[in-house]
Amino acid sequence: MKKPMIGVLPLYDTDKKSYWMLPNYMNAIEEAGGIPIMLPLTTDIEIIATLADEFDGFLFTGGHDLNPELYHEHAEIACGELCIERDIMESNLLQKVIELDKPAFGICRGLQLFNVIMGGTLYQDIPTSLQLHVNKIVTHKQSPPYSNLVHDVHIEQNNLLHDILQTDTIQVNSYHHQGIKKLSDKLTAVAVAEDGLVESVVMAGRSFVLAVQWHPEYSYKVDDYSQKLFAAFVNAAKSPRYNILIEDITA
């Protein structure tokens, strides 16, 4: 069986006006048996449709904050740097990928993108919003090295994530200042942190639409669970029906 081609959404340096990529994303996919290829940053709908057709799976990477206008809010002071081109490309690509039922794996911003595009909202800044309403304070933005695991995540049973990891609790690394506020009704939260923040989502009725708030690309060399996530994603890209549907798991 040939290795699946995985389209990796590009990172963007606003100051240098250049695309760039963390080797960790590429290396984790390659070690899991896929061929990672960084996609161009484009808002051309025809090119986006072609990319959706040609690649076997898609990794939606971390990076810029999403434009709050996408979830009908104005940017707060603590909202970070935006990249409108990424918002446009990734929104359109994700919708095409879901229509084609191709595997989509979101990491950090990727999870937030999945939620917003499907009708959810975000905390624009966790330290100034979420933590005002909880008793348990969780470290969501750690210091290097980012491969260190810094807080627990509880995983619900009978869903794709639990099927992959086969455990109810894991430790994860964490480097983000935004997170899911209102969950999209098209997604299911399958993992939460101790402060209640959603840490992973899946989409029912699709073979592999999964996103995590933590960064397995930093921890995959030292953490078996991170390796399992990339392996499951790449295996799903080998065959669209590799994983049974979420609705079948939970029936």
Short mmCIF file of C-alpha atoms in Angstrom, two decimals:
data_model
loop_
_atom_site.label_atom_id
_atom_site.label_comp_id
_atom_site.label_asym_id
_atom_site.label_seq_id
_atom_site.Cartn_x
_atom_site.Cartn_y
_atom_site.Cartn_z
CA MET A 1 0.00 0.00 0.00
CA LYS A 2 1.41 3.37 -0.98
CA LYS A 3 2.06 5.96 1.70
CA PRO A 4 -0.70 8.54 2.05
CA MET A 5 -0.04 12.14 1.07
CA ILE A 6 -0.82 14.47 3.99
CA GLY A 7 -1.45 18.14 3.32
CA VAL A 8 -0.07 20.25 6.17
CA LEU A 9 -1.54 23.74 6.55
CA PRO A 10 1.24 26.34 6.38
CA LEU A 11 2.34 28.67 9.15
CA TYR A 12 2.83 32.31 8.22
CA ASP A 13 5.32 34.94 9.35
CA THR A 14 3.58 38.31 9.04
CA ASP A 15 6.74 40.39 9.45
CA LYS A 16 8.72 38.48 6.82
CA LYS A 17 5.66 37.75 4.67
CA SER A 18 6.80 34.15 4.36
CA TYR A 19 5.47 30.63 4.83
CA TRP A 20 7.24 28.42 7.34
CA MET A 21 6.84 25.08 9.08
CA LEU A 22 7.77 23.38 12.34
CA PRO A 23 9.73 20.21 11.50
CA ASN A 24 7.88 18.40 14.30
CA TYR A 25 4.63 18.29 12.31
CA MET A 26 6.38 16.87 9.28
CA ASN A 27 8.55 14.41 11.19
CA ALA A 28 5.65 13.03 13.22
CA ILE A 29 3.64 12.34 10.06
CA GLU A 30 6.63 10.79 8.30
CA GLU A 31 7.45 8.53 11.24
CA ALA A 32 3.79 7.44 11.32
CA GLY A 33 4.06 6.32 7.71
CA GLY A 34 2.75 9.31 5.77
CA ILE A 35 4.28 11.77 3.32
CA PRO A 36 3.85 15.32 4.68
CA ILE A 37 3.65 18.19 2.20
CA MET A 38 3.24 21.83 3.23
CA LEU A 39 0.38 23.40 1.32
CA PRO A 40 0.47 26.87 -0.25
CA LEU A 41 -1.34 29.66 1.54
CA THR A 42 -4.10 30.58 -0.88
CA THR A 43 -7.61 32.00 -0.88
CA ASP A 44 -8.31 30.76 -4.43
CA ILE A 45 -11.39 28.54 -4.14
CA GLU A 46 -10.48 26.45 -7.21
CA ILE A 47 -7.01 25.72 -5.86
CA ILE A 48 -8.45 24.84 -2.45
CA ALA A 49 -10.92 22.43 -4.07
CA THR A 50 -8.10 20.80 -6.02
CA LEU A 51 -6.02 20.37 -2.87
CA ALA A 52 -8.98 18.75 -1.12
CA ASP A 53 -9.35 16.29 -4.01
CA GLU A 54 -5.67 15.43 -4.38
CA PHE A 55 -4.47 14.77 -0.82
CA ASP A 56 -5.38 11.80 1.36
CA GLY A 57 -5.54 13.64 4.70
CA PHE A 58 -5.06 17.09 6.18
CA LEU A 59 -3.30 18.38 9.29
CA PHE A 60 -4.64 21.72 10.52
CA THR A 61 -1.75 23.26 12.42
CA GLY A 62 -1.40 25.73 15.28
CA GLY A 63 -0.52 29.40 15.01
CA HIS A 64 -2.49 32.65 14.70
CA ASP A 65 -5.65 33.43 16.62
CA LEU A 66 -8.86 33.14 14.65
CA ASN A 67 -10.60 36.37 13.71
CA PRO A 68 -13.36 36.87 16.34
CA GLU A 69 -15.62 38.19 13.58
CA LEU A 70 -15.96 34.55 12.49
CA TYR A 71 -17.94 33.93 15.67
CA HIS A 72 -19.65 37.33 15.70
CA GLU A 73 -17.48 39.05 18.30
CA HIS A 74 -15.18 42.05 18.28
CA ALA A 75 -11.50 41.51 19.05
CA GLU A 76 -10.64 42.08 22.70
CA ILE A 77 -7.35 43.66 23.81
CA ALA A 78 -5.90 40.25 24.70
CA CYS A 79 -6.74 38.72 21.33
CA GLY A 80 -3.52 37.87 19.50
CA GLU A 81 -2.25 38.33 15.96
CA LEU A 82 -4.64 37.36 13.16
CA CYS A 83 -4.04 35.99 9.68
CA ILE A 84 -7.11 36.53 7.52
CA GLU A 85 -5.66 34.52 4.63
CA ARG A 86 -5.30 31.46 6.88
CA ASP A 87 -8.85 31.90 8.15
CA ILE A 88 -10.24 32.00 4.61
CA MET A 89 -8.19 29.11 3.27
CA GLU A 90 -8.67 26.81 6.23
CA SER A 91 -12.39 27.51 6.51
CA ASN A 92 -12.99 26.60 2.89
CA LEU A 93 -10.62 23.65 2.90
CA LEU A 94 -12.12 22.16 6.06
CA GLN A 95 -15.62 22.30 4.59
CA LYS A 96 -14.44 20.55 1.40
CA VAL A 97 -12.54 17.92 3.37
CA ILE A 98 -15.62 17.15 5.46
CA GLU A 99 -17.78 16.91 2.33
CA LEU A 100 -15.32 14.41 0.85
CA ASP A 101 -15.03 12.53 4.16
CA LYS A 102 -11.25 12.73 4.16
CA PRO A 103 -9.31 12.56 7.44
CA ALA A 104 -8.83 15.89 9.20
CA PHE A 105 -6.61 16.23 12.27
CA GLY A 106 -6.55 19.56 14.11
CA ILE A 107 -3.94 20.68 16.61
CA CYS A 108 -4.36 23.74 18.90
CA ARG A 109 -5.59 26.42 16.45
CA GLY A 110 -6.89 23.49 14.42
CA LEU A 111 -9.30 22.51 17.20
CA GLN A 112 -10.43 26.11 17.55
CA LEU A 113 -10.93 26.37 13.79
CA PHE A 114 -13.08 23.22 13.69
CA ASN A 115 -15.28 24.61 16.45
CA VAL A 116 -15.68 28.12 15.03
CA ILE A 117 -16.35 27.05 11.44
CA MET A 118 -19.06 24.72 12.70
CA GLY A 119 -20.78 27.44 14.72
CA GLY A 120 -18.99 27.49 18.10
CA THR A 121 -17.21 30.32 19.90
CA LEU A 122 -13.90 30.83 21.69
CA TYR A 123 -12.48 32.35 24.84
CA GLN A 124 -10.32 35.06 23.29
CA ASP A 125 -7.90 34.87 26.22
CA ILE A 126 -8.08 32.11 28.83
CA PRO A 127 -6.17 33.94 31.61
CA THR A 128 -8.59 36.87 31.52
CA SER A 129 -11.81 34.96 30.91
CA LEU A 130 -12.04 31.26 31.72
CA GLN A 131 -9.96 31.40 34.89
CA LEU A 132 -12.26 34.01 36.36
CA HIS A 133 -15.00 31.38 36.53
CA VAL A 134 -13.24 28.25 37.79
CA ASN A 135 -11.69 27.12 41.06
CA LYS A 136 -9.09 24.83 39.51
CA ILE A 137 -6.30 26.72 37.72
CA VAL A 138 -4.62 24.73 34.95
CA THR A 139 -1.40 25.67 33.17
CA HIS A 140 -2.46 26.13 29.55
CA LYS A 141 0.62 28.05 28.41
CA GLN A 142 3.76 26.30 29.60
CA SER A 143 7.40 27.25 29.34
CA PRO A 144 9.91 25.24 27.25
CA PRO A 145 10.66 22.44 26.73
CA TYR A 146 7.27 21.91 25.10
CA SER A 147 7.65 18.14 25.16
CA ASN A 148 7.04 18.20 28.93
CA LEU A 149 3.59 17.02 30.02
CA VAL A 150 2.05 19.55 32.40
CA HIS A 151 -1.60 18.74 33.14
CA ASP A 152 -4.16 15.94 33.11
CA VAL A 153 -6.92 15.46 30.56
CA HIS A 154 -9.94 13.25 31.19
CA ILE A 155 -11.11 11.28 28.15
CA GLU A 156 -14.73 10.22 27.73
CA GLN A 157 -15.46 6.64 26.71
CA ASN A 158 -17.06 5.32 23.52
CA ASN A 159 -15.59 7.71 20.97
CA LEU A 160 -12.78 7.89 18.41
CA LEU A 161 -10.21 9.43 20.77
CA HIS A 162 -10.76 6.80 23.46
CA ASP A 163 -10.72 4.10 20.79
CA ILE A 164 -7.28 5.30 19.70
CA LEU A 165 -5.70 5.88 23.10
CA GLN A 166 -7.48 3.18 25.14
CA THR A 167 -7.29 5.15 28.40
CA ASP A 168 -9.48 7.42 30.51
CA THR A 169 -6.77 9.91 31.55
CA ILE A 170 -3.57 11.19 30.01
CA GLN A 171 -1.09 13.96 30.70
CA VAL A 172 -0.53 16.51 27.96
CA ASN A 173 1.67 19.46 27.13
CA SER A 174 -0.06 22.80 26.63
CA TYR A 175 0.71 26.05 24.83
CA HIS A 176 -2.32 28.18 23.97
CA HIS A 177 -4.17 31.22 25.27
CA GLN A 178 -7.52 30.61 23.53
CA GLY A 179 -9.96 27.73 23.79
CA ILE A 180 -13.51 26.56 23.18
CA LYS A 181 -16.18 28.62 24.92
CA LYS A 182 -19.41 27.48 23.27
CA LEU A 183 -19.09 24.06 21.64
CA SER A 184 -20.46 23.60 18.14
CA ASP A 185 -23.51 21.35 18.03
CA LYS A 186 -21.83 19.49 15.15
CA LEU A 187 -18.95 18.39 17.39
CA THR A 188 -18.67 16.23 20.48
CA ALA A 189 -16.30 17.08 23.30
CA VAL A 190 -14.41 13.89 24.13
CA ALA A 191 -11.73 15.21 26.50
CA VAL A 192 -11.61 17.99 29.11
CA ALA A 193 -9.02 19.53 31.41
CA GLU A 194 -9.52 19.81 35.17
CA ASP A 195 -10.83 23.37 34.79
CA GLY A 196 -13.49 22.17 32.36
CA LEU A 197 -11.84 23.47 29.18
CA VAL A 198 -12.51 21.26 26.14
CA GLU A 199 -9.30 19.52 25.10
CA SER A 200 -10.49 17.35 22.22
CA VAL A 201 -13.42 17.11 19.82
CA VAL A 202 -14.67 14.68 17.19
CA MET A 203 -17.33 14.92 14.50
CA ALA A 204 -19.90 12.14 14.26
CA GLY A 205 -20.72 10.64 10.89
CA ARG A 206 -17.23 11.07 9.46
CA SER A 207 -14.43 8.53 9.31
CA PHE A 208 -11.82 10.78 10.97
CA VAL A 209 -12.44 14.35 12.07
CA LEU A 210 -10.50 14.76 15.33
CA ALA A 211 -8.82 17.72 17.00
CA VAL A 212 -6.82 18.20 20.20
CA GLN A 213 -5.93 21.37 22.09
CA TRP A 214 -2.49 20.11 23.15
CA HIS A 215 0.61 19.63 20.97
CA PRO A 216 1.41 15.98 20.16
CA GLU A 217 3.89 17.15 17.53
CA TYR A 218 6.18 18.29 20.37
CA SER A 219 5.73 15.20 22.54
CA TYR A 220 5.48 12.32 20.04
CA LYS A 221 9.11 11.27 20.54
CA VAL A 222 8.64 10.76 24.29
CA ASP A 223 4.92 10.03 24.61
CA ASP A 224 3.21 6.87 23.33
CA TYR A 225 -0.20 8.53 23.24
CA SER A 226 1.05 11.27 20.93
CA GLN A 227 2.51 8.63 18.63
CA LYS A 228 -0.83 6.81 18.59
CA LEU A 229 -2.65 9.97 17.49
CA PHE A 230 -0.41 10.46 14.47
CA ALA A 231 -0.49 6.74 13.64
CA ALA A 232 -4.30 6.68 13.71
CA PHE A 233 -4.49 9.79 11.54
CA VAL A 234 -2.07 8.46 8.92
CA ASN A 235 -3.76 5.05 8.91
CA ALA A 236 -7.12 6.74 8.38
CA ALA A 237 -5.61 8.51 5.36
CA LYS A 238 -4.62 5.16 3.89
CA SER A 239 -8.25 4.10 3.76
CA PRO A 240 -11.30 6.37 4.19
CA ARG A 241 -13.07 3.68 6.15
CA TYR A 242 -10.17 2.73 8.44
CA ASN A 243 -12.06 3.90 11.50
CA ILE A 244 -15.67 2.97 12.18
CA LEU A 245 -18.02 5.91 12.40
CA ILE A 246 -18.40 7.66 15.73
CA GLU A 247 -22.15 7.09 15.58
CA ASP A 248 -21.51 3.35 15.33
CA ILE A 249 -19.14 3.42 18.31
CA THR A 250 -21.61 5.23 20.52
CA ALA A 251 -24.73 3.30 19.43
#
